[in-house]
Short mmCIF file of C-alpha atoms and ligand atoms in Angstrom, two decimals:
data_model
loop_
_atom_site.label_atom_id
_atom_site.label_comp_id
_atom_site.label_asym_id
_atom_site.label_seq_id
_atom_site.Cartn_x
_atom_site.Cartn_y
_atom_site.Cartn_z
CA UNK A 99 0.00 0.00 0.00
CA UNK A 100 1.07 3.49 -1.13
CA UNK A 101 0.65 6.24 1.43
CA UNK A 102 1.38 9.97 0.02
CA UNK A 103 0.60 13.03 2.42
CA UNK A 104 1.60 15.87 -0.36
CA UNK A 105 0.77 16.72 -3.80
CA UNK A 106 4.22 16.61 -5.53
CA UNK A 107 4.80 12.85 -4.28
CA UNK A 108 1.46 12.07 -5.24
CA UNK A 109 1.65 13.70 -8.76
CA UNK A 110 4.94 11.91 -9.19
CA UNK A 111 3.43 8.74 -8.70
CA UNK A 112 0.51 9.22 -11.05
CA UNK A 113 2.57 10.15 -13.98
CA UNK A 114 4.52 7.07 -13.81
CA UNK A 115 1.30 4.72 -13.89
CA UNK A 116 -0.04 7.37 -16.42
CA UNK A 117 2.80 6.68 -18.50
CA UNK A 118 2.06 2.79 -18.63
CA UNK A 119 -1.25 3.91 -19.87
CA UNK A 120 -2.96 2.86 -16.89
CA UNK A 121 -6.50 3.96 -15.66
CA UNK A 122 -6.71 5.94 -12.17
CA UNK A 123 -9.82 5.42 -10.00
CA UNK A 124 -10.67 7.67 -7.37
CA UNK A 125 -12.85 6.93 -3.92
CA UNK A 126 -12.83 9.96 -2.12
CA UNK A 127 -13.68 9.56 1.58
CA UNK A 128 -13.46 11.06 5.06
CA UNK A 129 -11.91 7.92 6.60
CA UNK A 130 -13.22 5.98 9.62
CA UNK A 131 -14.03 3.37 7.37
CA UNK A 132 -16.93 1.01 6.76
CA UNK A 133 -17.99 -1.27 4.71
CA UNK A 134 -20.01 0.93 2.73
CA UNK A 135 -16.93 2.52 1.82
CA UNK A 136 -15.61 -0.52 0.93
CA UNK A 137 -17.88 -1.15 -1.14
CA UNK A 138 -17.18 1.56 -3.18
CA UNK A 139 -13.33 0.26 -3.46
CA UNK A 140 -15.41 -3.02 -5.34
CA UNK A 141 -17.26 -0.85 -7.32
CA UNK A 142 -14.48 1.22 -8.92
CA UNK A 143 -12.21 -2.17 -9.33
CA UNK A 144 -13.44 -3.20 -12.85
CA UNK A 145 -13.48 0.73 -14.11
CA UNK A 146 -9.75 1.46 -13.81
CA UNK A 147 -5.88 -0.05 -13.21
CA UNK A 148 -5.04 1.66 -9.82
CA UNK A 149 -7.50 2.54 -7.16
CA UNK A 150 -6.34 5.66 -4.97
CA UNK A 151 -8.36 6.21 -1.48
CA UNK A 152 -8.29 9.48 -0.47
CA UNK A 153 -8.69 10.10 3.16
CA UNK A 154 -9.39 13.94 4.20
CA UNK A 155 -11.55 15.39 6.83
CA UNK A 156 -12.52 18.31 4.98
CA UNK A 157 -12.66 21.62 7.30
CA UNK A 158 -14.35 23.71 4.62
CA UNK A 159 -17.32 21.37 4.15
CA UNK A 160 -18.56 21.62 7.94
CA UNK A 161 -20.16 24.31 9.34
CA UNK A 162 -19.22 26.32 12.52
CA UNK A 163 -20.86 24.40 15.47
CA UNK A 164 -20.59 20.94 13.48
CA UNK A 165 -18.36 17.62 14.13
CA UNK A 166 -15.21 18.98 12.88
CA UNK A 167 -13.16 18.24 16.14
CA UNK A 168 -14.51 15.31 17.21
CA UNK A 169 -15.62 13.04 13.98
CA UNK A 170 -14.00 10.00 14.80
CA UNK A 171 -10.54 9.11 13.21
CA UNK A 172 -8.63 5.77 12.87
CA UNK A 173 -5.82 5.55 9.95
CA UNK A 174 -4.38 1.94 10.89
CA UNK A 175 -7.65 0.47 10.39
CA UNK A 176 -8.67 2.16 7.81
CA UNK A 177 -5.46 1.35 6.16
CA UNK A 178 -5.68 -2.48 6.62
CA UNK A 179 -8.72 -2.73 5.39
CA UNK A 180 -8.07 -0.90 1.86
CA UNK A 181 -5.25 -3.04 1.67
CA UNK A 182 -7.27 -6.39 2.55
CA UNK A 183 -10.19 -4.67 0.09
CA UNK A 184 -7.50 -3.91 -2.99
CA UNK A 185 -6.75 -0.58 -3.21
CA UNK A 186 -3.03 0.69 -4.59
CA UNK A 187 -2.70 4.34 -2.70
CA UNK A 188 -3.83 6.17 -0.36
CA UNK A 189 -3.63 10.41 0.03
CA UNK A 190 -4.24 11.82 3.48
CA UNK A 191 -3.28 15.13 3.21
CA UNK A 192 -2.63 17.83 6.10
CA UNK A 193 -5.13 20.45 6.25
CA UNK A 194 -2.16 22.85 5.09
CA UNK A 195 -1.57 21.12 2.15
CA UNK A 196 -5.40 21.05 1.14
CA UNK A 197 -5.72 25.02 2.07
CA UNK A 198 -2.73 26.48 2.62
CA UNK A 199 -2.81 30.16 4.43
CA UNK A 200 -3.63 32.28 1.31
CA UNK A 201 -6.30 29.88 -0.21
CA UNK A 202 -9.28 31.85 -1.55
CA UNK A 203 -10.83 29.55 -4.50
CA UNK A 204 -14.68 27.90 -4.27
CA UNK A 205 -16.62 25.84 -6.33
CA UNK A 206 -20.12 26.45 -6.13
CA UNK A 207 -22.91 24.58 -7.45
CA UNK A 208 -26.24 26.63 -7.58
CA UNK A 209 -29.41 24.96 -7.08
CA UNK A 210 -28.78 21.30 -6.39
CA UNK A 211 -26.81 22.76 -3.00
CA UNK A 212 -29.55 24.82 -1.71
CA UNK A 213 -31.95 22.58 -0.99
CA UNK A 214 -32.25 19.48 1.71
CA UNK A 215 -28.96 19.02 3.37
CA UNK A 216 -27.92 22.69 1.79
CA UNK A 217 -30.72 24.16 3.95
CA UNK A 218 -29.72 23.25 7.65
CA UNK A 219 -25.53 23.38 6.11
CA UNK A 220 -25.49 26.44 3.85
CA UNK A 221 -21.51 26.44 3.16
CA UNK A 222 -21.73 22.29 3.29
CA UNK A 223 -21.53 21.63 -0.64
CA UNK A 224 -19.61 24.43 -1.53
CA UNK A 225 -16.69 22.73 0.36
CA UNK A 226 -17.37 19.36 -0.96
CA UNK A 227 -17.31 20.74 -4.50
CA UNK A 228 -14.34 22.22 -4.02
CA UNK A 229 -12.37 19.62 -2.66
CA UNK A 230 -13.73 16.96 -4.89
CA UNK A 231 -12.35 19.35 -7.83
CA UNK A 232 -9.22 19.53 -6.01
CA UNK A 233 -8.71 16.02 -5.70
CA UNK A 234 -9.87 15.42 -9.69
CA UNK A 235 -7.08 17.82 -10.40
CA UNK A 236 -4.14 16.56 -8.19
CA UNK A 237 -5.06 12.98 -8.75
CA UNK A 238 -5.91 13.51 -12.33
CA UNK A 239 -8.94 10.52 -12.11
CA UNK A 240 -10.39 9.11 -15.06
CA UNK A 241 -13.21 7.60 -13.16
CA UNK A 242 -14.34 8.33 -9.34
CA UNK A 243 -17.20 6.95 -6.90
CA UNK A 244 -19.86 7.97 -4.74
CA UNK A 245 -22.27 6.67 -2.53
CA UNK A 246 -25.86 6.62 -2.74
CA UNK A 247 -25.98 7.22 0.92
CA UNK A 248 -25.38 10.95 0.13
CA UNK A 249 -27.69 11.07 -3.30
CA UNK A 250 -27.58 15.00 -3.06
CA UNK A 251 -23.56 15.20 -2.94
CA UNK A 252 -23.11 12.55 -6.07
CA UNK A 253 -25.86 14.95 -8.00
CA UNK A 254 -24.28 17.56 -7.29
CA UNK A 255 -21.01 16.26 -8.40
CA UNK A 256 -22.16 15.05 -11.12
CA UNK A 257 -23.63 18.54 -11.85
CA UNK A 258 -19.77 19.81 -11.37
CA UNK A 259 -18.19 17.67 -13.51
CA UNK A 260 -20.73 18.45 -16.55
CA UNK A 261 -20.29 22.29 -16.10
CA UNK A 262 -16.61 22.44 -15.55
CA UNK A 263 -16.12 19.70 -17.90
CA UNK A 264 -14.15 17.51 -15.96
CA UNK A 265 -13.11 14.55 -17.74
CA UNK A 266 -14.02 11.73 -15.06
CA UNK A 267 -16.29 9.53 -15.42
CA UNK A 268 -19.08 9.03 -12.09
CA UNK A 269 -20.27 6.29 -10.54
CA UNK A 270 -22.78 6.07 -8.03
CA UNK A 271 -23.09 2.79 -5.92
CA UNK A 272 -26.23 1.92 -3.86
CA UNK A 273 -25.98 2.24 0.13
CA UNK A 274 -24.58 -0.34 1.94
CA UNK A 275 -27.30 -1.03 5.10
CA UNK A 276 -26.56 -2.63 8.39
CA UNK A 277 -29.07 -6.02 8.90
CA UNK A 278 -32.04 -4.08 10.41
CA UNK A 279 -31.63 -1.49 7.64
CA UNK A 280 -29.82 1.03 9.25
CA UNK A 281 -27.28 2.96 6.44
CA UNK A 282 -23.62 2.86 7.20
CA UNK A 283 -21.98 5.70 8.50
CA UNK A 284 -19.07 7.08 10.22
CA UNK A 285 -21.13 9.26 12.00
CA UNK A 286 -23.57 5.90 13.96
CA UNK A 287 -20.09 5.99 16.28
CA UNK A 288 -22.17 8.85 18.01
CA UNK A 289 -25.12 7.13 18.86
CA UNK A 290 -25.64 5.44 22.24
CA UNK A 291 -27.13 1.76 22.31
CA UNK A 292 -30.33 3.28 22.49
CA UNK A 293 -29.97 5.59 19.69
CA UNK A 294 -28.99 3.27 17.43
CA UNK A 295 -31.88 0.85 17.96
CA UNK A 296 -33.88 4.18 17.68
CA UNK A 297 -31.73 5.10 14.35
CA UNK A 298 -33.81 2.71 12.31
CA UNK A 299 -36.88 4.51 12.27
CA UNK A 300 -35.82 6.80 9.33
CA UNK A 301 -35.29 4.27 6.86
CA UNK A 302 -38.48 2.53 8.49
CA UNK A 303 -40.63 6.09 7.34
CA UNK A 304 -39.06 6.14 3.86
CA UNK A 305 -40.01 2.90 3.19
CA UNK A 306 -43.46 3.24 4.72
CA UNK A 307 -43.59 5.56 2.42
CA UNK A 308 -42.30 3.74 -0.42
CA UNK A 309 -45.13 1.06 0.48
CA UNK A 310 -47.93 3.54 0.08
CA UNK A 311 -47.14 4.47 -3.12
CA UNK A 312 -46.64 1.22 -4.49
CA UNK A 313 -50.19 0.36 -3.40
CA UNK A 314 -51.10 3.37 -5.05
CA UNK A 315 -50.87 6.65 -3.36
CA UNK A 316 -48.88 9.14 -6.09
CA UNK A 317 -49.17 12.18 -3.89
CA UNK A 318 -46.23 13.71 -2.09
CA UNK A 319 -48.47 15.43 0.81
CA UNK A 320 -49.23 12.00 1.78
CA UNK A 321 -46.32 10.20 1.69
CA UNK A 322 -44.69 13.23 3.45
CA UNK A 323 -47.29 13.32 6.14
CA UNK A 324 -46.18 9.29 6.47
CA UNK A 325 -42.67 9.59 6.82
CA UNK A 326 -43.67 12.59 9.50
CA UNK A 327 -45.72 10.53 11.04
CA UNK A 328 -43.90 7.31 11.24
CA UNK A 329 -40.90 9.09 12.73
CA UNK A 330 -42.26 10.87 15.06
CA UNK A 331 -43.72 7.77 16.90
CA UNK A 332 -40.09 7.48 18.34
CA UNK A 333 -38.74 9.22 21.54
CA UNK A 334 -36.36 12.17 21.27
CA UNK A 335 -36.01 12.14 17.01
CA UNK A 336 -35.46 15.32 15.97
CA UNK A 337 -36.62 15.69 12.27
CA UNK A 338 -34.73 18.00 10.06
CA UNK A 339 -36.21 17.35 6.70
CA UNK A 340 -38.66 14.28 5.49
CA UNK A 341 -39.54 15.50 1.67
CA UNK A 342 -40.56 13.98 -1.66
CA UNK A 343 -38.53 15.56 -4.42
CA UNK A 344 -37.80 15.35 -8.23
CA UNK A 345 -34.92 12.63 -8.17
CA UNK A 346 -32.71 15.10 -10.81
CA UNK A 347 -34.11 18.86 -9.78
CA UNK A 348 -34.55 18.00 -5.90
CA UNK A 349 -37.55 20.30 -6.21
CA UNK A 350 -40.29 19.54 -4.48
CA UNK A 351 -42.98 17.53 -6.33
CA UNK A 352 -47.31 17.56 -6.26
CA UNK A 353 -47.39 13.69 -7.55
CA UNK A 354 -45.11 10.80 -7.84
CA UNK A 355 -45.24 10.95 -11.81
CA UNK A 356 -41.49 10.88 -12.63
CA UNK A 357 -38.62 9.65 -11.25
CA UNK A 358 -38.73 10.72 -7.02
CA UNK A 359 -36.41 10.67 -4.17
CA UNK A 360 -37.65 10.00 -0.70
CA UNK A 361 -34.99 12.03 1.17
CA UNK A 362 -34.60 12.79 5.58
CA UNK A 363 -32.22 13.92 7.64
CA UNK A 364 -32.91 13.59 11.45
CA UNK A 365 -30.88 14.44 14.21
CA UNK A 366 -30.19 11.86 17.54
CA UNK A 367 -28.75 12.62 20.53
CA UNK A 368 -25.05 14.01 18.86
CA UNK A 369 -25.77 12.58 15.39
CA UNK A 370 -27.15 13.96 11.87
CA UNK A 371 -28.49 10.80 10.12
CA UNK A 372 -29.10 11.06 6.04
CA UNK A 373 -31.06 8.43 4.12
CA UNK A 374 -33.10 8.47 0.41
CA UNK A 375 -34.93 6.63 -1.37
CA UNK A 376 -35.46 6.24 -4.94
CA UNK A 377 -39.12 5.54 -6.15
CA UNK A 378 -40.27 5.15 -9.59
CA UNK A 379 -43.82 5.06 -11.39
CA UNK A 380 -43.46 1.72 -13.84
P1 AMP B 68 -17.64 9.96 3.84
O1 AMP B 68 -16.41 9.32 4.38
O2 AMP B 68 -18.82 9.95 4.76
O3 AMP B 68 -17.37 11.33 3.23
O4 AMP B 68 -18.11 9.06 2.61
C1 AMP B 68 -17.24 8.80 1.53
C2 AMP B 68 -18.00 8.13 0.42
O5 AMP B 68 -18.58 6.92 0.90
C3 AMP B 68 -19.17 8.98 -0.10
O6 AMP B 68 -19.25 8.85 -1.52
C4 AMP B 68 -20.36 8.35 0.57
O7 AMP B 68 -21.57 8.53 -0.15
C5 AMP B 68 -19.96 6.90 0.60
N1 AMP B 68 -20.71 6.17 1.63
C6 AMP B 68 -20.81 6.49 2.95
N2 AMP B 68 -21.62 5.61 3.58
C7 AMP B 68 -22.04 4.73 2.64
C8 AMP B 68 -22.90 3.59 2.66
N3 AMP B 68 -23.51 3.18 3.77
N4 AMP B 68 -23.10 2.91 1.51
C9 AMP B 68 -22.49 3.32 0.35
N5 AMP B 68 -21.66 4.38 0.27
C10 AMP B 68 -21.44 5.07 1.40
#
């Protein structure tokens, strides 16, 4: 395994597999690793020759007040199991090296970064755009992965990389679910034991809600009022959004006549949960 903390070592490196010709994958991640990240290392592995990892908790994507400090950190795991899982390289930068003292360059993507997540995290997707262009540019990627998990980040990647026309191709790989249905995420290390058995009830509403319409009901009030409903049954949930949106404008929608996402984000005890849905009419 190939560990590079700065960007000359790491460009060095990728011209000399660029030279064989070879195919550069990119998963970019926070660390703390799961197996929904893992997953993503799988996922890449048929698209390219050498699989980097890039490991990099990103200051400018959290908001003052949020889990910068304290989200949880482990690099020896994390690095056994991308070497168990396959991958060639992995880039854990310094914050200086990311943003050094005079940096003063954003990536913004209107629209798409306003709404859900963008609403409660205003500055959230301006940073992850702007690191994930970084990291297309000092890894020089011809094909890079994302996680269902976040639906509204890979959109708005996606978004990115067709008006900057980035040359990488995206991928987006469905969520990876603990066995009661719970989603993966670094961020369940802050829930208590009671929490987590709580921490099922958002994927529980969104696919109550996924079971009305499929018997029938096409309007979002409803399946709103459902999700609502159905999470708010459990103690001490705090919703932040429960909404039924146009899967590629994230508008909201009247009816379930296109393809819809099913989208929450609820707060418990110390952790922000995310979860989607996708729902389709046939
Ligand atoms: P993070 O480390 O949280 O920034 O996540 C890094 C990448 O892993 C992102 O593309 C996430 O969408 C993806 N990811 C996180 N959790 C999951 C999961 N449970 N299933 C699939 N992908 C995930």
């Amino acid at each position: 395994m190939i560990i590079k903390r700065n960007i000359p070592e790491l460009r060095k490196q990728i011209s000399d597999w660029k030279k064989q010709g070879l195919r550069i994958g990119l998963v970019p991640t926070m660390g703390f690793l799961h197996e929904g990240h893992l997953s993503l290392v799988d996922q890449i592995k048929p698209h390219c020759d050498r699989i980097i990892v890039s490991i990099f908790i990103n200051p400018k994507q959290f908001g003052p007040g949020e889990d910068l400090e304290r989200y949880p950190r482990d690099f020896e795991r994390d690095q056994q199991m991308l070497e168990s899982r396959g991958a060639d390289l992995i880039f854990c930068p310094d914050n200086e090296v990311m943003y050094p003292d005079d940096y003063f360059t954003y990536v913004e993507v209107e629209e798409l970064g306003q709404v859900l997540c963008g609403r409660s995290r205003p500055t959230h997707f301006r940073g992850v755009a702007t690191v994930v262009a970084k990291l297309f540019l000092i890894t020089k990627c011809d094909v890079a992965v994302f996680g269902q998990k976040d639906y509204q980040q890979a959109l708005i990647i996606q978004r990115m990389v067709e008006d900057l026309n980035f040359d990488v191709k995206i991928i987006i790989s469905p969520t990876v679910r603990e066995p009661d249905g719970l989603a993966m995420s670094s961020r369940n290390a802050y829930l208590t034991a009671e929490e987590r058995e709580r921490a099922v009830c958002l994927i529980q509403a969104l696919e109550k809600a996924m079971a009305l319409f499929e018997f029938g009901e096409v309007h979002a009030a409803r399946l709103r009022e459902e999700m609502v409903k159905s999470v708010l049954a459990v103690p001490e949930v705090r919703v932040d959004y429960l909404e039924v949106v146009d899967a590629q404008t994230l508008q909201p929608i009247e009816k379930v006549d296109r393809r819809t996402l099913l989208a929450g984000a609820i707060w418990l005890g110390k952790a922000r949960l995310i979860d989607n849905i996708i729902i389709e009419p046939k």
